[in-house]
Structure formats: structure tokens, C-alpha cells
Amino acid sequence: MNDECVLHESAVALLLIDVINDLEFEEGKALAKTALPAARNLARLKEEAKKYGVPCLYVNDNFGQWQSDFKHLVARCVRDDVRGSPIGRELVPQPDDYFVLKPRHSGFFQTPLDLLLRRLHATKLILCGLTTDSCVLFTANDGYLRGFEILVPEDCSAAVSKSRHLGALGQMRRTVKAFTAPSVQIDFEELLEKK
């Protein structure tokens, strides 16, 4: 990876997991109801992160579109005729954001995410997105195994049901020592000062 392509250096990175999503699947309607409030909270958190120079990484499923790219996915998921468009429009990537396409649940599996995070000098990951009990959980597990400190603000991710969301948050608190308080309790200044 060329160093000139990495625009940030930060101990903290914000990962937006699978937020660019058409939600056109069986449980998508139920997920859309919980995902939109989470997306709004995440948009506020992302805005706050940007004030502190925290890099924002879109870690997104490729939805089996092996010949696609991230810009194509964004264009498809913000169209009016897809269920996930309100979420996609809330969280449209900005020019200085990064993106990693993933083929499976974890953002780390068979992707360059770990290498990118090392180039950014990140040690703490704020994980948000869809779904708490699947891709967020798997990414948290893999991040923890790689030595990252894990934060999963409870109001910036969503699952098909509240019980699945809360169950996954509890599991992450127990197994990866994740901080799971609401996003308003994330203090970027403090996170960036702590070694």
C-alpha cells in the first residue's frame, strides 16, 4: 500500500459495517425499522469523528457482486426503489473515507482491513452497522484477536430484533471486553490521548 494513499494517522478508527445495503432480503423489512435510527446515530458519530481526524472505514459486503466496486454498490443502495435507501443516503461516503469490500461476515476475513488499520496506526476500533449479531460481532471477534481495543456503541448498530441486538452486545462485552455504552459516551479526545 502506498503511504500517500493513507490520509490519516490515528489511534482510533470508525468502522461502518455493511451500512451500504439494499436490505432486499427476507428479514430486510424488519431490519430497516431498527437500522434507520441506528444510521442516524451513526451519522452523528461519524461527524464527530471527522472533527478529530478519526478515519472512517466502510467495511462492506460485496453481496456476491464479484465484478462490482464500492461506488457501484453505493449508487445501487441509495436508489429510491430499494428498501435500504434511507440508510444509504444517511451514510453516503465522503471523499476522504476508506472502503474495504468483504466476502464474508468478518471485515478481516480475506480482506486488506488489518493492513489498512496498521497503516493508519489504529489501536482502537469503533464498530457500528449491520447486523449486531452477525457482521459486527464477527468483526469484533477478529479485531480483538488481532489486539485491537473494541468499542461498539449500542445505538449505532442494529439487528432484526431487539433481543438479537442486545444478546450480541452482551456477548461482545463478555468475550472481547467491548465498550457498548451509547454513542454520546464516546469521548474522542480521551480515546486519542490514551495509549
mmCIF file of C-alpha atoms in Angstrom:
data_model
loop_
_atom_site.group_PDB
_atom_site.id
_atom_site.type_symbol
_atom_site.label_atom_id
_atom_site.label_comp_id
_atom_site.label_asym_id
_atom_site.label_seq_id
_atom_site.Cartn_x
_atom_site.Cartn_y
_atom_site.Cartn_z
ATOM 1 C CA MET A 1 0.000 0.000 0.000
ATOM 2 C CA ASN A 2 1.381 3.380 -0.983
ATOM 3 C CA ASP A 3 1.747 5.682 2.046
ATOM 4 C CA GLU A 4 0.450 8.645 0.031
ATOM 5 C CA CYS A 5 -2.915 6.877 -0.255
ATOM 6 C CA VAL A 6 -3.373 6.823 3.526
ATOM 7 C CA LEU A 7 -4.578 10.267 4.517
ATOM 8 C CA HIS A 8 -4.857 9.741 8.265
ATOM 9 C CA GLU A 9 -2.837 8.640 11.247
ATOM 10 C CA SER A 10 -4.995 7.933 14.260
ATOM 11 C CA ALA A 11 -5.145 5.589 17.237
ATOM 12 C CA VAL A 12 -8.901 5.353 16.664
ATOM 13 C CA ALA A 13 -10.768 4.182 13.557
ATOM 14 C CA LEU A 14 -14.523 4.184 12.960
ATOM 15 C CA LEU A 15 -15.757 1.151 11.015
ATOM 16 C CA LEU A 16 -19.142 1.384 9.283
ATOM 17 C CA ILE A 17 -20.045 -2.231 8.667
ATOM 18 C CA ASP A 18 -22.495 -3.148 5.879
ATOM 19 C CA VAL A 19 -24.343 0.182 6.080
ATOM 20 C CA ILE A 20 -24.396 0.404 2.294
ATOM 21 C CA ASN A 21 -27.057 -2.236 1.918
ATOM 22 C CA ASP A 22 -30.198 -2.524 -0.185
ATOM 23 C CA LEU A 23 -31.912 -4.634 2.539
ATOM 24 C CA GLU A 24 -33.658 -6.533 -0.237
ATOM 25 C CA PHE A 25 -33.775 -9.873 1.548
ATOM 26 C CA GLU A 26 -36.236 -11.855 3.649
ATOM 27 C CA GLU A 27 -35.622 -10.126 7.002
ATOM 28 C CA GLY A 28 -34.761 -6.772 5.409
ATOM 29 C CA LYS A 29 -38.084 -5.137 6.242
ATOM 30 C CA ALA A 30 -37.724 -5.898 9.957
ATOM 31 C CA LEU A 31 -34.081 -4.802 9.905
ATOM 32 C CA ALA A 32 -34.921 -1.497 8.188
ATOM 33 C CA LYS A 33 -37.068 -0.475 11.176
ATOM 34 C CA THR A 34 -34.172 -0.736 13.627
ATOM 35 C CA ALA A 35 -31.420 0.207 11.162
ATOM 36 C CA LEU A 36 -32.643 3.710 10.313
ATOM 37 C CA PRO A 37 -32.457 5.081 13.895
ATOM 38 C CA ALA A 38 -29.039 3.432 14.266
ATOM 39 C CA ALA A 39 -27.908 5.028 10.971
ATOM 40 C CA ARG A 40 -28.940 8.467 12.202
ATOM 41 C CA ASN A 41 -26.943 7.974 15.407
ATOM 42 C CA LEU A 42 -24.012 6.698 13.382
ATOM 43 C CA ALA A 43 -24.150 9.731 11.069
ATOM 44 C CA ARG A 44 -23.818 11.988 14.134
ATOM 45 C CA LEU A 45 -20.956 9.869 15.488
ATOM 46 C CA LYS A 46 -19.192 9.964 12.122
ATOM 47 C CA GLU A 47 -19.494 13.745 12.007
ATOM 48 C CA GLU A 48 -17.946 13.933 15.486
ATOM 49 C CA ALA A 49 -15.165 11.516 14.486
ATOM 50 C CA LYS A 50 -14.280 13.695 11.493
ATOM 51 C CA LYS A 51 -13.796 16.721 13.778
ATOM 52 C CA TYR A 52 -10.991 14.792 15.497
ATOM 53 C CA GLY A 53 -9.398 13.463 12.318
ATOM 54 C CA VAL A 54 -10.563 9.911 13.028
ATOM 55 C CA PRO A 55 -10.590 7.861 9.812
ATOM 56 C CA CYS A 56 -13.917 6.368 8.730
ATOM 57 C CA LEU A 57 -13.771 2.981 7.013
ATOM 58 C CA TYR A 58 -16.694 1.474 5.162
ATOM 59 C CA VAL A 59 -16.331 -2.273 5.591
ATOM 60 C CA ASN A 60 -18.989 -3.595 3.312
ATOM 61 C CA ASP A 61 -20.254 -6.871 1.973
ATOM 62 C CA ASN A 62 -19.846 -7.290 -1.767
ATOM 63 C CA PHE A 63 -23.252 -9.080 -1.886
ATOM 64 C CA GLY A 64 -21.790 -11.663 -4.225
ATOM 65 C CA GLN A 65 -21.073 -8.969 -6.816
ATOM 66 C CA TRP A 66 -17.514 -10.034 -7.558
ATOM 67 C CA GLN A 67 -17.251 -7.748 -10.591
ATOM 68 C CA SER A 68 -18.575 -4.709 -8.771
ATOM 69 C CA ASP A 69 -16.880 -1.898 -6.931
ATOM 70 C CA PHE A 70 -17.830 0.174 -3.917
ATOM 71 C CA LYS A 71 -19.078 3.185 -5.910
ATOM 72 C CA HIS A 72 -21.416 0.889 -7.822
ATOM 73 C CA LEU A 73 -22.749 -0.544 -4.543
ATOM 74 C CA VAL A 74 -23.362 2.948 -3.151
ATOM 75 C CA ALA A 75 -25.201 4.025 -6.313
ATOM 76 C CA ARG A 76 -27.387 0.911 -6.183
ATOM 77 C CA CYS A 77 -28.192 1.226 -2.473
ATOM 78 C CA VAL A 78 -29.275 4.884 -2.466
ATOM 79 C CA ARG A 79 -31.846 4.463 -5.257
ATOM 80 C CA ASP A 80 -35.461 5.137 -4.304
ATOM 81 C CA ASP A 81 -36.591 1.656 -5.319
ATOM 82 C CA VAL A 82 -34.545 -0.213 -2.686
ATOM 83 C CA ARG A 83 -35.561 -0.727 0.934
ATOM 84 C CA GLY A 84 -32.169 0.322 2.325
ATOM 85 C CA SER A 85 -32.001 3.663 0.522
ATOM 86 C CA PRO A 86 -32.841 5.856 3.584
ATOM 87 C CA ILE A 87 -29.928 4.274 5.460
ATOM 88 C CA GLY A 88 -27.576 4.554 2.491
ATOM 89 C CA ARG A 89 -28.460 8.207 1.941
ATOM 90 C CA GLU A 90 -27.906 8.932 5.647
ATOM 91 C CA LEU A 91 -24.402 7.459 5.450
ATOM 92 C CA VAL A 92 -23.130 8.268 1.951
ATOM 93 C CA PRO A 93 -19.327 8.022 1.967
ATOM 94 C CA GLN A 94 -17.255 11.188 1.723
ATOM 95 C CA PRO A 95 -14.143 11.587 -0.454
ATOM 96 C CA ASP A 96 -11.705 11.081 2.439
ATOM 97 C CA ASP A 97 -13.371 7.878 3.669
ATOM 98 C CA TYR A 98 -11.837 4.460 3.109
ATOM 99 C CA PHE A 99 -13.588 1.311 1.971
ATOM 100 C CA VAL A 100 -12.930 -2.402 2.134
ATOM 101 C CA LEU A 101 -15.148 -4.943 0.395
ATOM 102 C CA LYS A 102 -15.542 -8.206 2.287
ATOM 103 C CA PRO A 103 -16.739 -11.574 1.014
ATOM 104 C CA ARG A 104 -17.984 -12.972 4.347
ATOM 105 C CA HIS A 105 -19.170 -11.880 7.791
ATOM 106 C CA SER A 106 -15.933 -10.575 9.312
ATOM 107 C CA GLY A 107 -14.365 -7.426 7.953
ATOM 108 C CA PHE A 108 -10.966 -9.066 8.462
ATOM 109 C CA PHE A 109 -11.575 -12.341 6.596
ATOM 110 C CA GLN A 110 -9.743 -12.338 3.253
ATOM 111 C CA THR A 111 -9.554 -8.511 3.128
ATOM 112 C CA PRO A 112 -6.799 -5.888 3.485
ATOM 113 C CA LEU A 113 -8.517 -4.370 6.559
ATOM 114 C CA ASP A 114 -5.791 -5.354 9.038
ATOM 115 C CA LEU A 115 -3.069 -3.901 6.812
ATOM 116 C CA LEU A 116 -5.012 -0.659 6.362
ATOM 117 C CA LEU A 117 -5.613 -0.293 10.105
ATOM 118 C CA ARG A 118 -1.897 -0.834 10.793
ATOM 119 C CA ARG A 119 -1.031 1.869 8.215
ATOM 120 C CA LEU A 120 -3.447 4.210 9.978
ATOM 121 C CA HIS A 121 -1.761 3.323 13.310
ATOM 122 C CA ALA A 122 -5.140 2.388 14.781
ATOM 123 C CA THR A 123 -5.283 0.527 18.087
ATOM 124 C CA LYS A 124 -8.941 1.177 18.964
ATOM 125 C CA LEU A 125 -11.869 0.284 16.718
ATOM 126 C CA ILE A 126 -15.363 1.731 16.966
ATOM 127 C CA LEU A 127 -17.600 -0.811 15.236
ATOM 128 C CA CYS A 128 -21.058 0.181 14.008
ATOM 129 C CA GLY A 129 -23.525 -1.094 11.455
ATOM 130 C CA LEU A 130 -25.428 -4.163 10.343
ATOM 131 C CA THR A 131 -26.038 -6.530 11.887
ATOM 132 C CA THR A 132 -25.012 -6.512 15.527
ATOM 133 C CA ASP A 133 -25.369 -10.276 15.867
ATOM 134 C CA SER A 134 -23.561 -11.182 12.657
ATOM 135 C CA CYS A 135 -21.064 -8.994 10.814
ATOM 136 C CA VAL A 136 -20.434 -6.552 13.676
ATOM 137 C CA LEU A 137 -19.944 -9.468 16.088
ATOM 138 C CA PHE A 138 -17.614 -11.399 13.752
ATOM 139 C CA THR A 139 -15.550 -8.290 13.028
ATOM 140 C CA ALA A 140 -15.316 -7.516 16.763
ATOM 141 C CA ASN A 141 -14.076 -11.050 17.464
ATOM 142 C CA ASP A 142 -11.431 -10.902 14.745
ATOM 143 C CA GLY A 143 -10.355 -7.400 15.748
ATOM 144 C CA TYR A 144 -9.940 -8.454 19.364
ATOM 145 C CA LEU A 145 -7.874 -11.480 18.320
ATOM 146 C CA ARG A 146 -5.565 -9.070 16.485
ATOM 147 C CA GLY A 147 -5.063 -6.965 19.614
ATOM 148 C CA PHE A 148 -7.428 -4.058 18.918
ATOM 149 C CA GLU A 149 -9.486 -2.428 21.663
ATOM 150 C CA ILE A 150 -13.155 -2.774 20.698
ATOM 151 C CA LEU A 151 -15.967 -0.234 21.133
ATOM 152 C CA VAL A 152 -19.486 -1.000 19.886
ATOM 153 C CA PRO A 153 -21.844 1.878 20.708
ATOM 154 C CA GLU A 154 -25.200 0.248 21.380
ATOM 155 C CA ASP A 155 -27.217 2.831 19.451
ATOM 156 C CA CYS A 156 -25.149 2.718 16.230
ATOM 157 C CA SER A 157 -25.843 -0.856 15.152
ATOM 158 C CA ALA A 158 -28.955 -2.872 14.559
ATOM 159 C CA ALA A 159 -30.230 -6.412 14.266
ATOM 160 C CA VAL A 160 -33.510 -7.892 13.071
ATOM 161 C CA SER A 161 -34.807 -7.961 16.652
ATOM 162 C CA LYS A 162 -34.005 -6.161 19.887
ATOM 163 C CA SER A 163 -33.235 -9.464 21.627
ATOM 164 C CA ARG A 164 -30.656 -10.403 18.981
ATOM 165 C CA HIS A 165 -29.105 -6.935 19.201
ATOM 166 C CA LEU A 166 -28.883 -6.972 22.993
ATOM 167 C CA GLY A 167 -27.678 -10.586 23.060
ATOM 168 C CA ALA A 168 -24.810 -9.776 20.699
ATOM 169 C CA LEU A 169 -23.826 -6.685 22.697
ATOM 170 C CA GLY A 170 -23.731 -8.800 25.851
ATOM 171 C CA GLN A 171 -21.587 -11.411 24.156
ATOM 172 C CA MET A 172 -19.136 -8.758 22.955
ATOM 173 C CA ARG A 173 -18.896 -7.268 26.458
ATOM 174 C CA ARG A 174 -18.085 -10.717 27.864
ATOM 175 C CA THR A 175 -15.802 -12.143 25.199
ATOM 176 C CA VAL A 176 -13.949 -9.169 23.676
ATOM 177 C CA LYS A 177 -14.252 -6.710 26.579
ATOM 178 C CA ALA A 178 -16.147 -4.315 24.297
ATOM 179 C CA PHE A 179 -17.336 -0.919 25.480
ATOM 180 C CA THR A 180 -21.031 -0.882 24.499
ATOM 181 C CA ALA A 181 -22.428 2.330 26.010
ATOM 182 C CA PRO A 182 -24.436 4.775 23.855
ATOM 183 C CA SER A 183 -22.509 6.798 21.280
ATOM 184 C CA VAL A 184 -22.858 10.029 23.276
ATOM 185 C CA GLN A 185 -20.467 8.482 25.805
ATOM 186 C CA ILE A 186 -17.689 8.110 23.262
ATOM 187 C CA ASP A 187 -15.098 10.762 24.042
ATOM 188 C CA PHE A 188 -12.781 11.053 21.048
ATOM 189 C CA GLU A 189 -10.436 13.399 22.849
ATOM 190 C CA GLU A 190 -9.923 10.874 25.636
ATOM 191 C CA LEU A 191 -9.621 7.915 23.241
ATOM 192 C CA LEU A 192 -6.979 9.704 21.203
ATOM 193 C CA GLU A 193 -4.960 10.663 24.296
ATOM 194 C CA LYS A 194 -4.961 7.188 25.860
ATOM 195 C CA LYS A 195 -2.143 4.930 24.758
#
